[in-house]
PDB file of N, CA and C in Angstrom:
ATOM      1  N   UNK A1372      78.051  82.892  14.595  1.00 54.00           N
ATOM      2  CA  UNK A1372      79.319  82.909  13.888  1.00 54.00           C
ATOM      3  C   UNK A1372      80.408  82.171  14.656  1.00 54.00           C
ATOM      4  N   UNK A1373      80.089  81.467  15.943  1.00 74.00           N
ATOM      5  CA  UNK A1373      81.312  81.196  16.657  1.00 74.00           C
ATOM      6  C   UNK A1373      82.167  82.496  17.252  1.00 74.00           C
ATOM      7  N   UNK A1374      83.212  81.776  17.750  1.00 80.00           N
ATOM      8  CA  UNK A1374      84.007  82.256  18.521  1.00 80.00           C
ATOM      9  C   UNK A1374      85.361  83.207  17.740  1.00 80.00           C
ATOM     10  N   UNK A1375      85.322  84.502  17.508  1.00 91.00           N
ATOM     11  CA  UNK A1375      85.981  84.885  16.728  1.00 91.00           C
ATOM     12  C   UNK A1375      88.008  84.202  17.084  1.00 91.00           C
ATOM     13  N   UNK A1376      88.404  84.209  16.021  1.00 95.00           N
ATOM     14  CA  UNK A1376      89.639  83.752  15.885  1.00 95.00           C
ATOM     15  C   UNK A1376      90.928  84.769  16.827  1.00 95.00           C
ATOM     16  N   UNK A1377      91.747  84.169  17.602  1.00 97.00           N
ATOM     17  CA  UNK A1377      92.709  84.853  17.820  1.00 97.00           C
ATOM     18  C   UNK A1377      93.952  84.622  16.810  1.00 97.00           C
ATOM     19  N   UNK A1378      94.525  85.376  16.117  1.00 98.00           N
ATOM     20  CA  UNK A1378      95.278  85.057  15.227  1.00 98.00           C
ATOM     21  C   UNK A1378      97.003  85.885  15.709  1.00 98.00           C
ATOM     22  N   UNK A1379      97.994  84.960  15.542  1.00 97.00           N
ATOM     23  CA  UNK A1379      99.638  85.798  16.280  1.00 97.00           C
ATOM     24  C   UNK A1379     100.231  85.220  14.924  1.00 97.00           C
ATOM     25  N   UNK A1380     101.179  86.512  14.501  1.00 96.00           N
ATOM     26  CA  UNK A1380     101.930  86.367  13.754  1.00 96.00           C
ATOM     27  C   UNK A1380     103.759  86.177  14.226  1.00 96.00           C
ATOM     28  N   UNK A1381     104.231  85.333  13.964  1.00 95.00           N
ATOM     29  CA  UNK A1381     105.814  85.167  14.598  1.00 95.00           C
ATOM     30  C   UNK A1381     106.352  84.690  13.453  1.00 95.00           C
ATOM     31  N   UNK A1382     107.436  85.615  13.862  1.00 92.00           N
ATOM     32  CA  UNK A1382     108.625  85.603  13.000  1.00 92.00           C
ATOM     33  C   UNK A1382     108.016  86.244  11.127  1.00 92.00           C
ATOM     34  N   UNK A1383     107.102  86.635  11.245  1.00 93.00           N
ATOM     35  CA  UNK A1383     106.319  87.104   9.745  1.00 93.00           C
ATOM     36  C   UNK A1383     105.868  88.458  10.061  1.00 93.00           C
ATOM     37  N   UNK A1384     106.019  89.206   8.975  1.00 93.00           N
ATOM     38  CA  UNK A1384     105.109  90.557   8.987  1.00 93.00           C
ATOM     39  C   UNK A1384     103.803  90.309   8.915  1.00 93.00           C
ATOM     40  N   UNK A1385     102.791  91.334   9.976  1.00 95.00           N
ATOM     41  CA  UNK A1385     101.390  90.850   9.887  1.00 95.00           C
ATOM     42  C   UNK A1385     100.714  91.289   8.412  1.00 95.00           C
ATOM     43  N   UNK A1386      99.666  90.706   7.639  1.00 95.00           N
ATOM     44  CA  UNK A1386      99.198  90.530   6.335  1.00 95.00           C
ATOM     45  C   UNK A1386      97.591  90.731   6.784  1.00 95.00           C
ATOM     46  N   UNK A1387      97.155  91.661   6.713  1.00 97.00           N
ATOM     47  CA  UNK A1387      95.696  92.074   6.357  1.00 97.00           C
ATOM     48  C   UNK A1387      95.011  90.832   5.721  1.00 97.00           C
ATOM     49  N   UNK A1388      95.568  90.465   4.684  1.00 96.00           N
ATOM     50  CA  UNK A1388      95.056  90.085   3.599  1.00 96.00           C
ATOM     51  C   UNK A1388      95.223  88.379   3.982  1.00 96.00           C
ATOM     52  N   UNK A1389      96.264  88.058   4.599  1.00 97.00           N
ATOM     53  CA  UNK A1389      96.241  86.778   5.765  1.00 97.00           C
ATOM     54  C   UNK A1389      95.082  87.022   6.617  1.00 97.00           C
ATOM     55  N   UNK A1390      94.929  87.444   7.339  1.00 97.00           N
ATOM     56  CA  UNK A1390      94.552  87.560   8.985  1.00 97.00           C
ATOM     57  C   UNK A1390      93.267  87.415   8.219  1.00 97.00           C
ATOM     58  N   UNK A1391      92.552  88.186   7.063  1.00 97.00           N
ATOM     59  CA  UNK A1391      91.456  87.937   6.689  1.00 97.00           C
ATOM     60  C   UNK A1391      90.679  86.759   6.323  1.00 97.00           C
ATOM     61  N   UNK A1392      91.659  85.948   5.401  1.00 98.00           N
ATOM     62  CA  UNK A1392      91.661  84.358   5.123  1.00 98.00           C
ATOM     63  C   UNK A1392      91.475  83.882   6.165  1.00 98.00           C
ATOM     64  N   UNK A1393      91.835  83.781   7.364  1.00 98.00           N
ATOM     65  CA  UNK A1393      91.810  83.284   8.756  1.00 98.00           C
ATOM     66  C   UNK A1393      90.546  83.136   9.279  1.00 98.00           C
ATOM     67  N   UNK A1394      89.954  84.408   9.071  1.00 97.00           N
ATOM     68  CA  UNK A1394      88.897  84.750   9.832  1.00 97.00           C
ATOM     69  C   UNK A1394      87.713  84.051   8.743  1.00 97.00           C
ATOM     70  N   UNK A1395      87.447  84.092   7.400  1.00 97.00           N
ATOM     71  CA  UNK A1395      86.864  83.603   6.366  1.00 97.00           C
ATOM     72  C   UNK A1395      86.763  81.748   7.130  1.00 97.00           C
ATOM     73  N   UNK A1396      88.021  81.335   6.969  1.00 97.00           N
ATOM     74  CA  UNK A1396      88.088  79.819   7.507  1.00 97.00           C
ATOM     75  C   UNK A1396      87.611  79.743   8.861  1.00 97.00           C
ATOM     76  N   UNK A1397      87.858  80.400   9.809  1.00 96.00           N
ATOM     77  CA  UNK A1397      87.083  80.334  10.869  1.00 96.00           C
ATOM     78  C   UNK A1397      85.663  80.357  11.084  1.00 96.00           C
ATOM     79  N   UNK A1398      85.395  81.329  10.396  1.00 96.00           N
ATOM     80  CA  UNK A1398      83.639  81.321   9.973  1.00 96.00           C
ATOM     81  C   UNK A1398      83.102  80.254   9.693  1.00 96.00           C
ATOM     82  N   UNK A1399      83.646  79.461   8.473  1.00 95.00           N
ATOM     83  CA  UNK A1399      83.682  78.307   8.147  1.00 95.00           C
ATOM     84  C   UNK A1399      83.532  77.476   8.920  1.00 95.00           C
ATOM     85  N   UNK A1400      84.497  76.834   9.507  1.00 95.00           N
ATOM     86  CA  UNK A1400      84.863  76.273  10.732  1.00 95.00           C
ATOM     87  C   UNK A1400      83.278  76.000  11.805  1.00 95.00           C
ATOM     88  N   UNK A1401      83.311  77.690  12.316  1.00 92.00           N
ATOM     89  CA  UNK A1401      81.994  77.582  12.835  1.00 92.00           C
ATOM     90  C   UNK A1401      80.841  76.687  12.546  1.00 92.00           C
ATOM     91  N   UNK A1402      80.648  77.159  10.786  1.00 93.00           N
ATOM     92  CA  UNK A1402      79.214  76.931  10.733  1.00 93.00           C
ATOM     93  C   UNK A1402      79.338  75.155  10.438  1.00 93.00           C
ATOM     94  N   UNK A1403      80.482  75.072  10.534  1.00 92.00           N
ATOM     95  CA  UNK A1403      80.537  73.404  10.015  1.00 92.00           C
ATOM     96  C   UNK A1403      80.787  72.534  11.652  1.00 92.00           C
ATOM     97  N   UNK A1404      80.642  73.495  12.906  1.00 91.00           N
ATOM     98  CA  UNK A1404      81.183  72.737  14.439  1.00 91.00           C
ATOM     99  C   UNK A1404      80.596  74.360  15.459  1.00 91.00           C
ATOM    100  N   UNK A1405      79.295  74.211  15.610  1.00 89.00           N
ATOM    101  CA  UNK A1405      78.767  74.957  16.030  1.00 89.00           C
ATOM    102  C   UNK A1405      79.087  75.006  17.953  1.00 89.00           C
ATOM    103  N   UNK A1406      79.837  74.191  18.155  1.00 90.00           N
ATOM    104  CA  UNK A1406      79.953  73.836  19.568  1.00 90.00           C
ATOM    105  C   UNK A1406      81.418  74.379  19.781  1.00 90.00           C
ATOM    106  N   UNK A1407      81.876  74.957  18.809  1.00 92.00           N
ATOM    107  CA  UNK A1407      83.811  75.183  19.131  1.00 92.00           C
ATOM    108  C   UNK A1407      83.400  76.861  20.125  1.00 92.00           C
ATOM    109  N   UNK A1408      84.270  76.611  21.189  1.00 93.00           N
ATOM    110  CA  UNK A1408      84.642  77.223  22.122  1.00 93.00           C
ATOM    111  C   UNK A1408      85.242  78.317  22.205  1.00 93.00           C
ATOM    112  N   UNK A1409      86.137  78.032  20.825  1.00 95.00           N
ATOM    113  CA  UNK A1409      87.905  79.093  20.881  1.00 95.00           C
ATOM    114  C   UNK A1409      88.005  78.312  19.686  1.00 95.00           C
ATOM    115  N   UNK A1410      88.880  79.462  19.589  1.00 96.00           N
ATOM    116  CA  UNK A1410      89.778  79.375  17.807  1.00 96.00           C
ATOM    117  C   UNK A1410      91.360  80.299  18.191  1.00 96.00           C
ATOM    118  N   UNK A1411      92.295  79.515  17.803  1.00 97.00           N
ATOM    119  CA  UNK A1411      93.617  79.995  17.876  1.00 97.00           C
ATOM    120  C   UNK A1411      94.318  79.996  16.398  1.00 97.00           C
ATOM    121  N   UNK A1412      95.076  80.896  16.103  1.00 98.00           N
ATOM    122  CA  UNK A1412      95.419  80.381  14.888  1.00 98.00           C
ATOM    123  C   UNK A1412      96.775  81.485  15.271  1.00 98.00           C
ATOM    124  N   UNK A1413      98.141  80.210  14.727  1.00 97.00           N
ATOM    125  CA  UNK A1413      99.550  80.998  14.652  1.00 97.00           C
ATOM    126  C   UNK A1413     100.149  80.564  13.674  1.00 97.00           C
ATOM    127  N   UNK A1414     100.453  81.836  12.981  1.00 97.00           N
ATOM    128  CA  UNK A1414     101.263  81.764  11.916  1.00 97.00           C
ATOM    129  C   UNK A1414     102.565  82.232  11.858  1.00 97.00           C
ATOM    130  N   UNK A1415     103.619  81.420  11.433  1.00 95.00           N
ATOM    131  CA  UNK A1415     104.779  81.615  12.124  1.00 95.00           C
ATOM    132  C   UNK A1415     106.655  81.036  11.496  1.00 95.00           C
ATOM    133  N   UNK A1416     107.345  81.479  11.663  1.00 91.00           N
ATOM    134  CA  UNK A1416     108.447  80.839  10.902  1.00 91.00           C
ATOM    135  C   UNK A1416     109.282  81.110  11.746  1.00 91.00           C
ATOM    136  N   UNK A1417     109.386  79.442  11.930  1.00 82.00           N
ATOM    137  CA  UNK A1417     110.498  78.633  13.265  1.00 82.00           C
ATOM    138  C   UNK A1417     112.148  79.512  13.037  1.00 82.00           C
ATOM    139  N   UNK A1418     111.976  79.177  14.392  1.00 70.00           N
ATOM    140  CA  UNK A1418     113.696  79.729  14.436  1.00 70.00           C
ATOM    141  C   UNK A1418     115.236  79.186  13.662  1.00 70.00           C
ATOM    142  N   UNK A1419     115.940  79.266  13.399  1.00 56.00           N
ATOM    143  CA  UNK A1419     117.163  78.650  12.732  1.00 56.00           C
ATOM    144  C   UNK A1419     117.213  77.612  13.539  1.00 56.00           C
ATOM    145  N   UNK A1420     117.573  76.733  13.258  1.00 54.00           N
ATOM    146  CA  UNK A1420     118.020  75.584  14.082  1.00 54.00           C
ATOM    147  C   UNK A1420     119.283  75.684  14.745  1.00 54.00           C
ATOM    148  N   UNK A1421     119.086  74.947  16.217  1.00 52.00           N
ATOM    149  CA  UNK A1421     120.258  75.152  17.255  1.00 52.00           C
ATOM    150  C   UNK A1421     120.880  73.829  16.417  1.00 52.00           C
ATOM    151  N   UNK A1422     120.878  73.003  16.151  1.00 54.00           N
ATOM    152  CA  UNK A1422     121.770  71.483  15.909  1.00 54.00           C
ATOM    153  C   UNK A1422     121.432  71.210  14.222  1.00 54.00           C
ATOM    154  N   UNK A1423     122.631  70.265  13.742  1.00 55.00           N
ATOM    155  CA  UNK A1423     122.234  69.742  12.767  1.00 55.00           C
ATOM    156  C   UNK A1423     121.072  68.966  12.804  1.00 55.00           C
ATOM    157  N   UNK A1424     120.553  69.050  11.455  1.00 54.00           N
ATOM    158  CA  UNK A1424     119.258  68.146  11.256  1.00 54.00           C
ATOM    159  C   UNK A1424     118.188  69.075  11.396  1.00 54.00           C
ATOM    160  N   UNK A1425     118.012  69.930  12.653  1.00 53.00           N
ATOM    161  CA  UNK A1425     116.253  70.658  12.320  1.00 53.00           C
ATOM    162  C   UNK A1425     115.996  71.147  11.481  1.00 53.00           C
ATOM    163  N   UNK A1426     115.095  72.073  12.085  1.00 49.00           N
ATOM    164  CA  UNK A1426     114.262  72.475  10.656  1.00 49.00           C
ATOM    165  C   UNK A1426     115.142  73.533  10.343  1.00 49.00           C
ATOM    166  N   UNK A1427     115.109  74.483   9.006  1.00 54.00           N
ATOM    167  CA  UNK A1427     116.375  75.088   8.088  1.00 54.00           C
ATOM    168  C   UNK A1427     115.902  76.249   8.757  1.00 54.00           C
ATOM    169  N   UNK A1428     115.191  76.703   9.280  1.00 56.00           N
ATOM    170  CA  UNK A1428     114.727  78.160   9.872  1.00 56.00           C
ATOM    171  C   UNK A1428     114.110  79.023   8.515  1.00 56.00           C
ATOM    172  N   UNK A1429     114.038  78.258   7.197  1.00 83.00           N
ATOM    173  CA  UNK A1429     113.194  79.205   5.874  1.00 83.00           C
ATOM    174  C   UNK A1429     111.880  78.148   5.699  1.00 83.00           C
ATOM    175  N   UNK A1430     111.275  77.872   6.859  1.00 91.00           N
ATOM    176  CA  UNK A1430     109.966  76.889   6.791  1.00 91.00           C
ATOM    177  C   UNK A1430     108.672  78.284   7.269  1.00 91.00           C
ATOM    178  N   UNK A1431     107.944  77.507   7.153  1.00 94.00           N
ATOM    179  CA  UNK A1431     106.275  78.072   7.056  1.00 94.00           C
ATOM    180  C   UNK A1431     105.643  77.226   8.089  1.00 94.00           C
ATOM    181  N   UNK A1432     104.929  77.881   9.553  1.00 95.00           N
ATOM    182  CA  UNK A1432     104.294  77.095   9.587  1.00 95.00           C
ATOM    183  C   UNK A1432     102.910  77.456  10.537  1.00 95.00           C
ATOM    184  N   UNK A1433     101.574  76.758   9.931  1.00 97.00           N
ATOM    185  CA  UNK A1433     100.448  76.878  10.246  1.00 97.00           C
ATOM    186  C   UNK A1433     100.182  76.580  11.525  1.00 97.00           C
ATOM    187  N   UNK A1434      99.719  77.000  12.656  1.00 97.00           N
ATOM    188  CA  UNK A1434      98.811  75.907  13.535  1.00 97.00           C
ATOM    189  C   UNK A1434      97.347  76.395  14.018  1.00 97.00           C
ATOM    190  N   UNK A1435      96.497  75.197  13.847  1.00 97.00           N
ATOM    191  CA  UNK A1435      94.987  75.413  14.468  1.00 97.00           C
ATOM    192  C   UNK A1435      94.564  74.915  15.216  1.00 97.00           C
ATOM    193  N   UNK A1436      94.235  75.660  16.732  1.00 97.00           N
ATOM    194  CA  UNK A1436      93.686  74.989  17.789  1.00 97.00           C
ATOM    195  C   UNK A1436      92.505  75.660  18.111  1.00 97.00           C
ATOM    196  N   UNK A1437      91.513  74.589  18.235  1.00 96.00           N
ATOM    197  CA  UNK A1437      89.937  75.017  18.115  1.00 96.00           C
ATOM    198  C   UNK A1437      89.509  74.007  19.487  1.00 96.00           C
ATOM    199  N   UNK A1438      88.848  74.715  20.450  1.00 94.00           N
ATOM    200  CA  UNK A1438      88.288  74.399  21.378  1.00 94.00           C
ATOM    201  C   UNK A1438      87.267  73.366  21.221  1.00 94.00           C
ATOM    202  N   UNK A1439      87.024  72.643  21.941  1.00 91.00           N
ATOM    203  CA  UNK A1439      85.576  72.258  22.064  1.00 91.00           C
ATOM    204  C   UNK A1439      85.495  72.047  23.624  1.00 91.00           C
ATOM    205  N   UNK A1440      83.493  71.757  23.603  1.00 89.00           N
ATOM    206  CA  UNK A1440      83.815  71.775  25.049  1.00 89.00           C
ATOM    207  C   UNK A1440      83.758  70.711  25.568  1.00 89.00           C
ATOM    208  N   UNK A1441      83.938  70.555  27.070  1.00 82.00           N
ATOM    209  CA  UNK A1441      84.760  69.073  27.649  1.00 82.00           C
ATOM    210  C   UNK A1441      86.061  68.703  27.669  1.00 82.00           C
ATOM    211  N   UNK A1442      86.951  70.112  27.443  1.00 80.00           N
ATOM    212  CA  UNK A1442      88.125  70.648  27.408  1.00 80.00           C
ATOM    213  C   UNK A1442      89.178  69.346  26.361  1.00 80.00           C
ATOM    214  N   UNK A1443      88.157  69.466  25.204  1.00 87.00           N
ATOM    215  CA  UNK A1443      88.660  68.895  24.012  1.00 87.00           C
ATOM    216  C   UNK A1443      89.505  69.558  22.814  1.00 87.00           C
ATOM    217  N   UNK A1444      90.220  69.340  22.051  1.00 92.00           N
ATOM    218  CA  UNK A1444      90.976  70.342  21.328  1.00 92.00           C
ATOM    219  C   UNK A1444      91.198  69.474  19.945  1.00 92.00           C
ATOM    220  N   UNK A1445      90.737  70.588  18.777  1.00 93.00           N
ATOM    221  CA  UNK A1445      91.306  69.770  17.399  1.00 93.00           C
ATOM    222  C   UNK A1445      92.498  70.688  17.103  1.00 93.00           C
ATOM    223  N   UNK A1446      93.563  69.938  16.566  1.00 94.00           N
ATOM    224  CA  UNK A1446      94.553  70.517  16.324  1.00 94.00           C
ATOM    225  C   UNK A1446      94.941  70.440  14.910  1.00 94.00           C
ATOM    226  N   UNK A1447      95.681  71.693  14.105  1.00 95.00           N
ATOM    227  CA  UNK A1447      95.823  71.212  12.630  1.00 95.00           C
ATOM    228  C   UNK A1447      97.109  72.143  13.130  1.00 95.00           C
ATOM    229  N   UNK A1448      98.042  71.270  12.498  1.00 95.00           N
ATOM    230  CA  UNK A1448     100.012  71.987  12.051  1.00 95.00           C
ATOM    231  C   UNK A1448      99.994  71.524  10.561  1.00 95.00           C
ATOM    232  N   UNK A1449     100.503  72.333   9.960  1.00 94.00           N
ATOM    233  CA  UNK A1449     101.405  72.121   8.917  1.00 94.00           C
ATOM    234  C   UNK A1449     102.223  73.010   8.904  1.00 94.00           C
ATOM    235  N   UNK A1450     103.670  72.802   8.278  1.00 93.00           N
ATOM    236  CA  UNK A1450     104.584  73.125   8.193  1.00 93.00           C
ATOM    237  C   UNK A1450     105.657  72.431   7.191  1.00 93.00           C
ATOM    238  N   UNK A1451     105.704  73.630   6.173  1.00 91.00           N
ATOM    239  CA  UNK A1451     106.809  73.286   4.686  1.00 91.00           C
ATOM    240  C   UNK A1451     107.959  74.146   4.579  1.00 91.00           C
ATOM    241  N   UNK A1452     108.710  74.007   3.933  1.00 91.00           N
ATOM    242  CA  UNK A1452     109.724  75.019   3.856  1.00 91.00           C
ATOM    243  C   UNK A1452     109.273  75.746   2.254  1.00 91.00           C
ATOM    244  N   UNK A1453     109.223  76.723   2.797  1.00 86.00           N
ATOM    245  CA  UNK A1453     108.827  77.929   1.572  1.00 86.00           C
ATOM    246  C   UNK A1453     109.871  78.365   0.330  1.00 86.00           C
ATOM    247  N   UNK A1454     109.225  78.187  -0.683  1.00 86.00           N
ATOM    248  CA  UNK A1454     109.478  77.934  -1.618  1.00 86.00           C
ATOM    249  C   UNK A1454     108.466  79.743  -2.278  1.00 86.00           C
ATOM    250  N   UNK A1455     109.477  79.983  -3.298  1.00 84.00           N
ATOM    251  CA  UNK A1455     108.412  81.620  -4.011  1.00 84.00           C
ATOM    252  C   UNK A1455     107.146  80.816  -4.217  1.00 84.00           C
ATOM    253  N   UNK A1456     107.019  79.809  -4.761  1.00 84.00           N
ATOM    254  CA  UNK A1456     105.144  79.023  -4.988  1.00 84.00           C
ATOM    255  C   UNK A1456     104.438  78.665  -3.784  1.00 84.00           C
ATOM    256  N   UNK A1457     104.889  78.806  -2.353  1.00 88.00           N
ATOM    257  CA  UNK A1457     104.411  78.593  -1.692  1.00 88.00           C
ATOM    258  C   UNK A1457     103.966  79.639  -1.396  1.00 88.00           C
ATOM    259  N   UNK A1458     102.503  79.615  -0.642  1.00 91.00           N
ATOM    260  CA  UNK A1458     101.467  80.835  -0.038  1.00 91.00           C
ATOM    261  C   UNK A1458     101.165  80.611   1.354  1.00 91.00           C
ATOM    262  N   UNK A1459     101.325  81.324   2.352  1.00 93.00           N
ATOM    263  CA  UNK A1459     100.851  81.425   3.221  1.00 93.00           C
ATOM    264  C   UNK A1459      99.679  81.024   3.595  1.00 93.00           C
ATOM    265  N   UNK A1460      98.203  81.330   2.219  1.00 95.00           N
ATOM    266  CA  UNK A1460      97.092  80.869   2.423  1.00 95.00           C
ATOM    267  C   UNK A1460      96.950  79.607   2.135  1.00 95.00           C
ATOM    268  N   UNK A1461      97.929  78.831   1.464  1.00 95.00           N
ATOM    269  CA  UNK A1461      97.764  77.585   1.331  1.00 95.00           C
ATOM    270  C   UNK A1461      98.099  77.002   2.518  1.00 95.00           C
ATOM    271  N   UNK A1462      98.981  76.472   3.816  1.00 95.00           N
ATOM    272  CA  UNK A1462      99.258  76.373   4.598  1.00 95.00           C
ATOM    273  C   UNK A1462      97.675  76.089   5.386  1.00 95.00           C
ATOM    274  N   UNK A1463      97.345  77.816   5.645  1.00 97.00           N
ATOM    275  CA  UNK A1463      96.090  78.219   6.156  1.00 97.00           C
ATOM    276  C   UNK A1463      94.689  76.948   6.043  1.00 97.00           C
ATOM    277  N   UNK A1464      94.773  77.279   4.618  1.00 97.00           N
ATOM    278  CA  UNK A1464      93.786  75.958   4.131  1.00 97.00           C
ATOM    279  C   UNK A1464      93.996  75.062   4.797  1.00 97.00           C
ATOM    280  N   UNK A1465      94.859  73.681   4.208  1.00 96.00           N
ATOM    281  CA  UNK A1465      95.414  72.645   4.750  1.00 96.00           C
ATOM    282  C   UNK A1465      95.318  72.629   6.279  1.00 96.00           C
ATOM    283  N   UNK A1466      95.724  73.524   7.044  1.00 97.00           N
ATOM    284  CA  UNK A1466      95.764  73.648   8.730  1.00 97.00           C
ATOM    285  C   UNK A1466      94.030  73.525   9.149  1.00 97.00           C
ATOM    286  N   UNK A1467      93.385  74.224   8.552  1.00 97.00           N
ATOM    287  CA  UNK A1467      91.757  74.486   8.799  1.00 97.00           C
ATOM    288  C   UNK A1467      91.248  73.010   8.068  1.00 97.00           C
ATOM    289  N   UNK A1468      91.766  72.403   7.235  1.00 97.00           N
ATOM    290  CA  UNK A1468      91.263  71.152   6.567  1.00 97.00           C
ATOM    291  C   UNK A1468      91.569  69.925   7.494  1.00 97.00           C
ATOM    292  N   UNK A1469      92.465  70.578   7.798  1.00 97.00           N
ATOM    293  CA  UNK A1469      92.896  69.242   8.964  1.00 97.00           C
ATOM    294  C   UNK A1469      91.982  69.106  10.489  1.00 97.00           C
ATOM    295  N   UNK A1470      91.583  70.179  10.757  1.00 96.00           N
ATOM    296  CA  UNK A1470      90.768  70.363  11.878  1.00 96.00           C
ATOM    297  C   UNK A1470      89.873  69.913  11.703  1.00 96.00           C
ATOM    298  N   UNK A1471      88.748  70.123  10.387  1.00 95.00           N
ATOM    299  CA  UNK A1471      87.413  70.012   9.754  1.00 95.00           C
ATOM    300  C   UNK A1471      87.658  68.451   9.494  1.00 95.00           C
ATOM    301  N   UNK A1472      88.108  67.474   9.898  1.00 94.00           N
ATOM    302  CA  UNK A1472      88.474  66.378   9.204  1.00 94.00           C
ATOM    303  C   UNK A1472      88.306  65.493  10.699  1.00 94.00           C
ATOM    304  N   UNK A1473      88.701  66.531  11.962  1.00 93.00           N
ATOM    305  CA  UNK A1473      88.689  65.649  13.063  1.00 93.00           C
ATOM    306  C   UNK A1473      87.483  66.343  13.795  1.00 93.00           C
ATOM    307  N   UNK A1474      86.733  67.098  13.500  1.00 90.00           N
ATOM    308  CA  UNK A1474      85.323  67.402  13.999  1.00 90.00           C
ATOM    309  C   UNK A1474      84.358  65.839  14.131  1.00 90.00           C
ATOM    310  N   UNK A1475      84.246  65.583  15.154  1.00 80.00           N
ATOM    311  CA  UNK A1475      83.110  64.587  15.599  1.00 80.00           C
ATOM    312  C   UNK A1475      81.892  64.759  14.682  1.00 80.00           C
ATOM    313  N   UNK A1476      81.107  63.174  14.367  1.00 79.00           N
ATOM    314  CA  UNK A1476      80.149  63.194  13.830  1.00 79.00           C
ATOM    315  C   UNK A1476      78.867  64.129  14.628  1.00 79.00           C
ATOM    316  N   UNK A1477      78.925  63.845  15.823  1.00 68.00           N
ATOM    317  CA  UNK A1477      77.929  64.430  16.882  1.00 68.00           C
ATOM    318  C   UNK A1477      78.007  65.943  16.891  1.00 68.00           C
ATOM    319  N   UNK A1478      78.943  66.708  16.443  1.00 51.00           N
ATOM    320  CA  UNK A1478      79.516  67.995  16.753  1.00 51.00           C
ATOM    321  C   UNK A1478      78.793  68.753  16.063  1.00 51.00           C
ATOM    322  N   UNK A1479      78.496  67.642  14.853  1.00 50.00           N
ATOM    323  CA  UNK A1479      78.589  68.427  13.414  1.00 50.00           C
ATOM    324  C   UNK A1479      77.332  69.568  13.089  1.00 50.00           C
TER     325      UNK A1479
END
């Protein structure tokens, strides 16, 4: 099954029903990069912004860092500003799609 997922929630209430999706995509993950090391996954909503211009502090945002070994790392961010149609598990997706996209042919 791989390396079970560490999953941190910031700035969000923790979601069962998240953390589960997580772990589903991680599985995934696994069976599609049998060599991953570690699995990180933070889900999280950035702080207000200190200056004009950043981000509005009502954004969403995903990140996936998955080990490999040879102290290699695939990384997936996304980050939108949330909207009521936006889902948390969508984010999720997209973040895990982005990883699965930079998995080595050799890995596979």
């Amino acid at each position: 099954m791989g390396p079970q997922p560490q999953i941190s929630f910031h700035g969000l209430n923790h979601s069962e029903e998240v953390a589960s999706y997580v772990r589903e995509r991680a599985a995934r993950l696994a069976r599609l990069c049998e060599s991953a090391t570690s699995c990180r996954v933070v889900l999280e909503r950035p702080h207000a912004p200190h200056r004009p211009g950043e981000h509005s502090g009502n954004e969403l945002r995903v990140r996936v860092e998955v080990g490999l070994p040879e102290k290699r790392l695939l990384i997936g961010d996304k980050c939108r500003v949330q909207t009521p149609l936006l889902r948390l598990e969508t984010l999720v997706r997209e973040a895990f799609e982005a990883v699965e996209r930079q998995i080595p042919p050799a890995v596979h």
